[in-house]
Coordinates of C-alpha atoms in Angstrom, one line a residue:
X26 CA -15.2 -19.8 55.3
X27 CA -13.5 -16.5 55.1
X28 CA -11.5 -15.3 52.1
X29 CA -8.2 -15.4 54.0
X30 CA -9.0 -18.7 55.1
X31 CA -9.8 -19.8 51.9
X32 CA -6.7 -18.4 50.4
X33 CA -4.8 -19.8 53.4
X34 CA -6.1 -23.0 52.5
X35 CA -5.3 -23.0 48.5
X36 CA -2.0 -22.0 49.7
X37 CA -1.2 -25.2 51.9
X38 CA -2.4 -27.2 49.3
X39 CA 1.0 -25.9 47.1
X40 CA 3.0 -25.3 49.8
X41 CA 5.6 -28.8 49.3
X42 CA 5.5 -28.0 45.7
X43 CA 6.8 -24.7 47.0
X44 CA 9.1 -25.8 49.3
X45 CA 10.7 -28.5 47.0
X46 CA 11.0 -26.0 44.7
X47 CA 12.9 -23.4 46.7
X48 CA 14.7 -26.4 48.4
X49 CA 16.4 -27.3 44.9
X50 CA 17.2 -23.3 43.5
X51 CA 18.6 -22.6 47.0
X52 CA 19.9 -25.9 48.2
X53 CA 19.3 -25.7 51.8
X54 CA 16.5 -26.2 54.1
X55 CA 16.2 -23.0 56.3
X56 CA 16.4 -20.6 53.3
X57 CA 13.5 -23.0 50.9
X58 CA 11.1 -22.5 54.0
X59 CA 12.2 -18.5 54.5
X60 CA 11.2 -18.4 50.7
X61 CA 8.2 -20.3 50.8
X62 CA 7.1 -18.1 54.1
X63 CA 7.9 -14.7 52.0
X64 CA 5.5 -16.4 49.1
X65 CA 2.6 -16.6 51.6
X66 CA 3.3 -13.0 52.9
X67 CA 2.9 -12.0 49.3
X68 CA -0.4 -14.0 48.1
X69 CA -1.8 -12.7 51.4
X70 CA -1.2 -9.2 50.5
X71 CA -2.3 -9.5 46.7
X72 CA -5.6 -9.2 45.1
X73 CA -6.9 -13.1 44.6
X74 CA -9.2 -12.7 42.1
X75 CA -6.8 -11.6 39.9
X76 CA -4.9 -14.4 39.6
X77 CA -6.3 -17.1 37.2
X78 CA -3.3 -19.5 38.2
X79 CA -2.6 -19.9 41.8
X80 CA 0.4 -23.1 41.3
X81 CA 1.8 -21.6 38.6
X82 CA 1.7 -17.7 40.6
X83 CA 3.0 -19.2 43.7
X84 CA 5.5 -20.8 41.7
X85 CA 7.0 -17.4 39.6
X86 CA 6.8 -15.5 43.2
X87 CA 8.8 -17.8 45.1
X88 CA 10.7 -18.4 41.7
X89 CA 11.0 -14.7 42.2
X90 CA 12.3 -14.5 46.2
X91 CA 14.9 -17.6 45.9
X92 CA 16.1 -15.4 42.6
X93 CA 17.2 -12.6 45.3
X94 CA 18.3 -14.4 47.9
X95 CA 20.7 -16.1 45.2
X96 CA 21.6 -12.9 44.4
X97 CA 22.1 -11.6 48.3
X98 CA 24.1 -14.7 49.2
X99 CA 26.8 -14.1 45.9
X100 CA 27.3 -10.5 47.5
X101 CA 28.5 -12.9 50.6
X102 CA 31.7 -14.8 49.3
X103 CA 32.7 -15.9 52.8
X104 CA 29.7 -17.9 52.6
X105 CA 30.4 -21.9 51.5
X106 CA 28.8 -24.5 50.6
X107 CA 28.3 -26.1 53.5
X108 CA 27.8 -22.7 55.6
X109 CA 23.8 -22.2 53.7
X110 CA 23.2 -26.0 53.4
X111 CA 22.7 -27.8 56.7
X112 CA 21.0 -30.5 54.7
X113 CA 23.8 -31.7 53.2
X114 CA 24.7 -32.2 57.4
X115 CA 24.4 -36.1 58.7
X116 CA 22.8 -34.4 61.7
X117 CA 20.1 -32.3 60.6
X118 CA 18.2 -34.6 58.6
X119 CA 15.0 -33.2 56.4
X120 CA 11.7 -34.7 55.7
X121 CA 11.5 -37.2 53.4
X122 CA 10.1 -36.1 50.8
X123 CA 13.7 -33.4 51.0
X124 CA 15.6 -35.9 51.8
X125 CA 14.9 -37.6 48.5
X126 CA 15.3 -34.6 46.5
X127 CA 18.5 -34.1 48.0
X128 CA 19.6 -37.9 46.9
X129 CA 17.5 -36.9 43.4
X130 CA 19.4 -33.5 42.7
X131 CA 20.5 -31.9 45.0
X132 CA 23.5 -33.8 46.1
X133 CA 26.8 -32.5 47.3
X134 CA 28.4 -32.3 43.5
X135 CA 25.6 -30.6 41.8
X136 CA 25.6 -28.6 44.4
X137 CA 29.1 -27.1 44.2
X138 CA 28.6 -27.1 40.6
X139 CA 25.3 -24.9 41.2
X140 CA 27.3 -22.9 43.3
X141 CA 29.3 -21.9 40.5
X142 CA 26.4 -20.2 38.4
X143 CA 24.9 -16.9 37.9
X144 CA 21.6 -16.6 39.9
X145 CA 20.0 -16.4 37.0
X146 CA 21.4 -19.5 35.5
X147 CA 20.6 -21.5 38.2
X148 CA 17.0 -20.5 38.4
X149 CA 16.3 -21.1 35.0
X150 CA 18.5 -24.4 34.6
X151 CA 16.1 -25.5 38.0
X152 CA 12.5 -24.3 37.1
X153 CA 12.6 -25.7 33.8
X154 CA 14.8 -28.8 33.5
X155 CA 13.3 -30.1 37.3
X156 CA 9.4 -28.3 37.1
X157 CA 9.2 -27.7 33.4
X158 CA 8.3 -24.3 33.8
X159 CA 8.0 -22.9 30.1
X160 CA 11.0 -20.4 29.3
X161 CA 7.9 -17.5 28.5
X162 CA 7.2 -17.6 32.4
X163 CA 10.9 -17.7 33.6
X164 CA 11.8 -14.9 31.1
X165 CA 10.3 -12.0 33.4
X166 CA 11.6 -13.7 36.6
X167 CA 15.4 -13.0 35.6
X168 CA 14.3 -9.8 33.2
X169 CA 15.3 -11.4 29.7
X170 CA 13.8 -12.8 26.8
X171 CA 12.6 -16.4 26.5
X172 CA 15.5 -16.9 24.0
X173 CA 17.7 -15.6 26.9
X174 CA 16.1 -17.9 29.8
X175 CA 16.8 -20.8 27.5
X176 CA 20.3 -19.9 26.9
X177 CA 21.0 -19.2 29.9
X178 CA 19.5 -22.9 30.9
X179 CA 21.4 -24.2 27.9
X180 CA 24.9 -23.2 29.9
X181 CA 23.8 -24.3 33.2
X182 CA 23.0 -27.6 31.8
X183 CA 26.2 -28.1 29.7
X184 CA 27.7 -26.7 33.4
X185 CA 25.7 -29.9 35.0
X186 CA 26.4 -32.5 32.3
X187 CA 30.5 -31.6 32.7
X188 CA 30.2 -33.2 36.4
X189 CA 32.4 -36.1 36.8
X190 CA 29.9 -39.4 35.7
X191 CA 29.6 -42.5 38.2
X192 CA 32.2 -45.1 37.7
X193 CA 31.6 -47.3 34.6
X194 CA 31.3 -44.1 32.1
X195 CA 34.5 -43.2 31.7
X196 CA 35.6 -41.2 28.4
X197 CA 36.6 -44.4 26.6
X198 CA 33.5 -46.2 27.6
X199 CA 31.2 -43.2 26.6
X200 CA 33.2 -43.2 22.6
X201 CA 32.1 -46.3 22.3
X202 CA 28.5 -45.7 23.6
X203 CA 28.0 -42.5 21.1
X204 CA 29.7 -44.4 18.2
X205 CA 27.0 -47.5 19.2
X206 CA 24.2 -45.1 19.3
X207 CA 25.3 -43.3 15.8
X208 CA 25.5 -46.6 14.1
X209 CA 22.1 -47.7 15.4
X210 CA 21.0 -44.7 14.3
X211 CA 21.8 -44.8 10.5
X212 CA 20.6 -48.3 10.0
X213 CA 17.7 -47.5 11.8
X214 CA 18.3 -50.2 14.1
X215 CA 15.4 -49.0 16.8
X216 CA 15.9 -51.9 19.3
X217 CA 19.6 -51.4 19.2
X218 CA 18.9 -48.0 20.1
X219 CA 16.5 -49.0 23.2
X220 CA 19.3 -50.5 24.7
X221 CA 21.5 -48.0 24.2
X222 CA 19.2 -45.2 25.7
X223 CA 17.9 -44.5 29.3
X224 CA 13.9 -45.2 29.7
X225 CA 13.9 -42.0 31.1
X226 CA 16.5 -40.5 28.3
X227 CA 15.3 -36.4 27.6
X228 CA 16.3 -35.0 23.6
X229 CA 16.7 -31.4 23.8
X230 CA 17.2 -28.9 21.0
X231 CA 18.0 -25.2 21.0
X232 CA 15.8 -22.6 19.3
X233 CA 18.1 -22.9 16.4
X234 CA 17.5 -26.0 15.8
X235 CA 14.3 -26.3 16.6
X236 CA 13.7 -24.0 13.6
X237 CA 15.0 -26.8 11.0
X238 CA 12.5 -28.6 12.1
X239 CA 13.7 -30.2 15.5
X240 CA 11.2 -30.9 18.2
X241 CA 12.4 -28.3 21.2
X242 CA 12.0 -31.7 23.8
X243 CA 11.2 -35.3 23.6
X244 CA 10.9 -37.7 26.8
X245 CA 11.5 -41.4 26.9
X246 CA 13.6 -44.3 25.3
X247 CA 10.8 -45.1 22.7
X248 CA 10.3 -42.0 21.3
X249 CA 13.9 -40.7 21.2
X250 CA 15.1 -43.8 19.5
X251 CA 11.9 -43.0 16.9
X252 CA 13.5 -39.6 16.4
X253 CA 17.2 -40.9 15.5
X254 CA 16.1 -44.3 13.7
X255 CA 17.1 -44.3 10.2
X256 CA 18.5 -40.4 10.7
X257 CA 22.2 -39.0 11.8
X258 CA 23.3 -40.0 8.3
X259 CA 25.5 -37.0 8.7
X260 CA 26.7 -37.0 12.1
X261 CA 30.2 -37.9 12.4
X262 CA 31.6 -39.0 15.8
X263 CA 33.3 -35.9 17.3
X264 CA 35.0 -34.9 20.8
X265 CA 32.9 -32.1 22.2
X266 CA 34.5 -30.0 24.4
X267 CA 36.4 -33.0 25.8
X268 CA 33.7 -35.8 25.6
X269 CA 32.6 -37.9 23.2
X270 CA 29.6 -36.6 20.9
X271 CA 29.2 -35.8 17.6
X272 CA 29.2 -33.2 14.9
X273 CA 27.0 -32.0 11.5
X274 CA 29.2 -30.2 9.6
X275 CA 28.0 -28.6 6.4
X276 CA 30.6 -27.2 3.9
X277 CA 33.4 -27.8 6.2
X278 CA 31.3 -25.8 9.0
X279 CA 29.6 -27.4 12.3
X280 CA 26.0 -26.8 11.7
X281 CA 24.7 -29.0 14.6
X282 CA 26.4 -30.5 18.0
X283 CA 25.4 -33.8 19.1
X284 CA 26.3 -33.4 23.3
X285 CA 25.4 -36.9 25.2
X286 CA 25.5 -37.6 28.6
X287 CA 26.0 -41.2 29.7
X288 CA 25.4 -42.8 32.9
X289 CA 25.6 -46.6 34.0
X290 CA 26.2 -47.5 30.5
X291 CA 23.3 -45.5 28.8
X292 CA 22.3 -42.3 27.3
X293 CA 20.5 -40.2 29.5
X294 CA 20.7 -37.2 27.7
X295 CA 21.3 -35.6 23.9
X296 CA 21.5 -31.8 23.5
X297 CA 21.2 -31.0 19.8
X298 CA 22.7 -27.2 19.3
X299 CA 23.2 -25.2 16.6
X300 CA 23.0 -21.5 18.2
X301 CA 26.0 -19.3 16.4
X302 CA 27.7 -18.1 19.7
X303 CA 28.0 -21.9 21.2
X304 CA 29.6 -22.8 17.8
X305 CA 32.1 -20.5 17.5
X306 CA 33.0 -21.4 21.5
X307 CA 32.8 -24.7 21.8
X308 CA 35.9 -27.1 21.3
X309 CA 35.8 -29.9 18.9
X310 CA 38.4 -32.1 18.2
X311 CA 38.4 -35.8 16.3
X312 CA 37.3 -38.7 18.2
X313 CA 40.9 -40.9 17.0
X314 CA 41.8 -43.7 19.0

């Protein structure tokens, strides 16, 4: 086997990873496979044996191309939604492994709300909330610091999470889910806790509160109810930026923001932040009522 047949080969192996990733930065079909074409036109002009990681190179190149064509198409404001999506089309239906990313996330409203990011954002809310790509390899794609890659992640995903929420979760209905969750929480009532959270429920935490001690992630009902049993002593129910969450204040002054997302009746997501600029911007206001 030659080396471009061997590279040729390596390169199918990754190339629906590729596409599903270009798929959900760009949202539409025609552009993900232009992408993932450009990627192969790249690795088949670069020097192999110099790269020790082909998935995760394949994935910072085409990382990389959908970045610019992002870019390109916001130099295009004629250009809607529906103009660079024919998936979102009943008649031009993609494979299904597309088709169930599109259902997943890349639905008509997250798309219009993705519309409304920088490139930038967008790539970096994408590679690492949907592909856990560490912030250290998104950093060079967008030409910041990792701190800078996860802000800019942080505001896509509080962009995300201020979608309207399936019927059920309405702002009333989420107060009394987040004042469930906090009670639960200080009497370190852990199956009261399970109930209340998603089995897929993700805990996030910016870098400044990961440095009092915060783990940066943590996955799953279990282990997120572990990390709030017995704890929140000081969290006092809070509207946060219009929804119900909750608030550490310390001398009078927010130290930590407790942002929740709730869907079907459950938690699916808690965003612990503490970074200076998001607490002098953000709007919080008692939860009375």
């Amino acid at each position: 086997m030659s080396e471009h047949d061997w590279l040729a080969e390596r390169f199918e192996e990754n190339r629906e990873h590729l596409r599903v990733v270009a798929y959900r930065i760009l949202g539409s079909r025609v552009e993900a496979e232009d992408a993932v074409q450009e990627t192969w036109i790249r690795l088949s002009r670069s020097d192999a044996d110099a790269i020790d990681n082909l998935g995760g190179w394949l994935t910072t190149v085409v990382g990389r191309i959908c970045l610019d064509m992002l870019r390109t198409r916001r130099g295009r404001p004629e250009q809607t939604v529906g103009d660079h999506s024919p998936a979102l089309t009943d008649d031009d239906v993609p494979d299904p492994e597309l088709e169930a990313v599109q259902a997943d996330s890349v639905g008509l409203a997250l798309l219009v709300v993705l519309e409304t990011l920088t490139p930038a954002e967008r790539l970096s809310f994408v590679l690492h909330d949907m592909f856990a790509v560490p912030y250290d390899d998104i950093a060079p794609i967008v030409g910041k610091s990792p701190e800078a890659a996860r802000q800019l992640a942080s505001r896509a995903r509080r962009r995300v999470q201020g979608t309207p929420e399936p019927a059920g979760a309405d702002a009333s209905r989420q107060k009394e889910i987040v004042e469930a969750f906090l009670a639960a929480s200080r009497g370190g009532d852990f199956d009261a806790l399970l109930e209340l959270l998603d089995p897929e429920v993700v805990l996030r935490a910016d870098e400044t509160v990961v440095a009092r001690g915060a783990g940066a992630m943590v996955r799953g009902a279990a282990a997120v109810a572990e990390t709030f049993s017995g704890r929140a002593q000081a969290a006092v129910l809070t509207l946060v930026d219009g929804k119900a969450g909750a608030v550490w204040r310390l001398h009078g002054e927010p130290v930590v923001v407790f942002s929740f997302t709730v869907a079907d009746g459950r938690i699916t997501g808690i965003e612990l932040l503490g970074n200076p600029d998001y607490l002098r911007d953000v709007d919080l206001a008692p939860a009375n009522g």
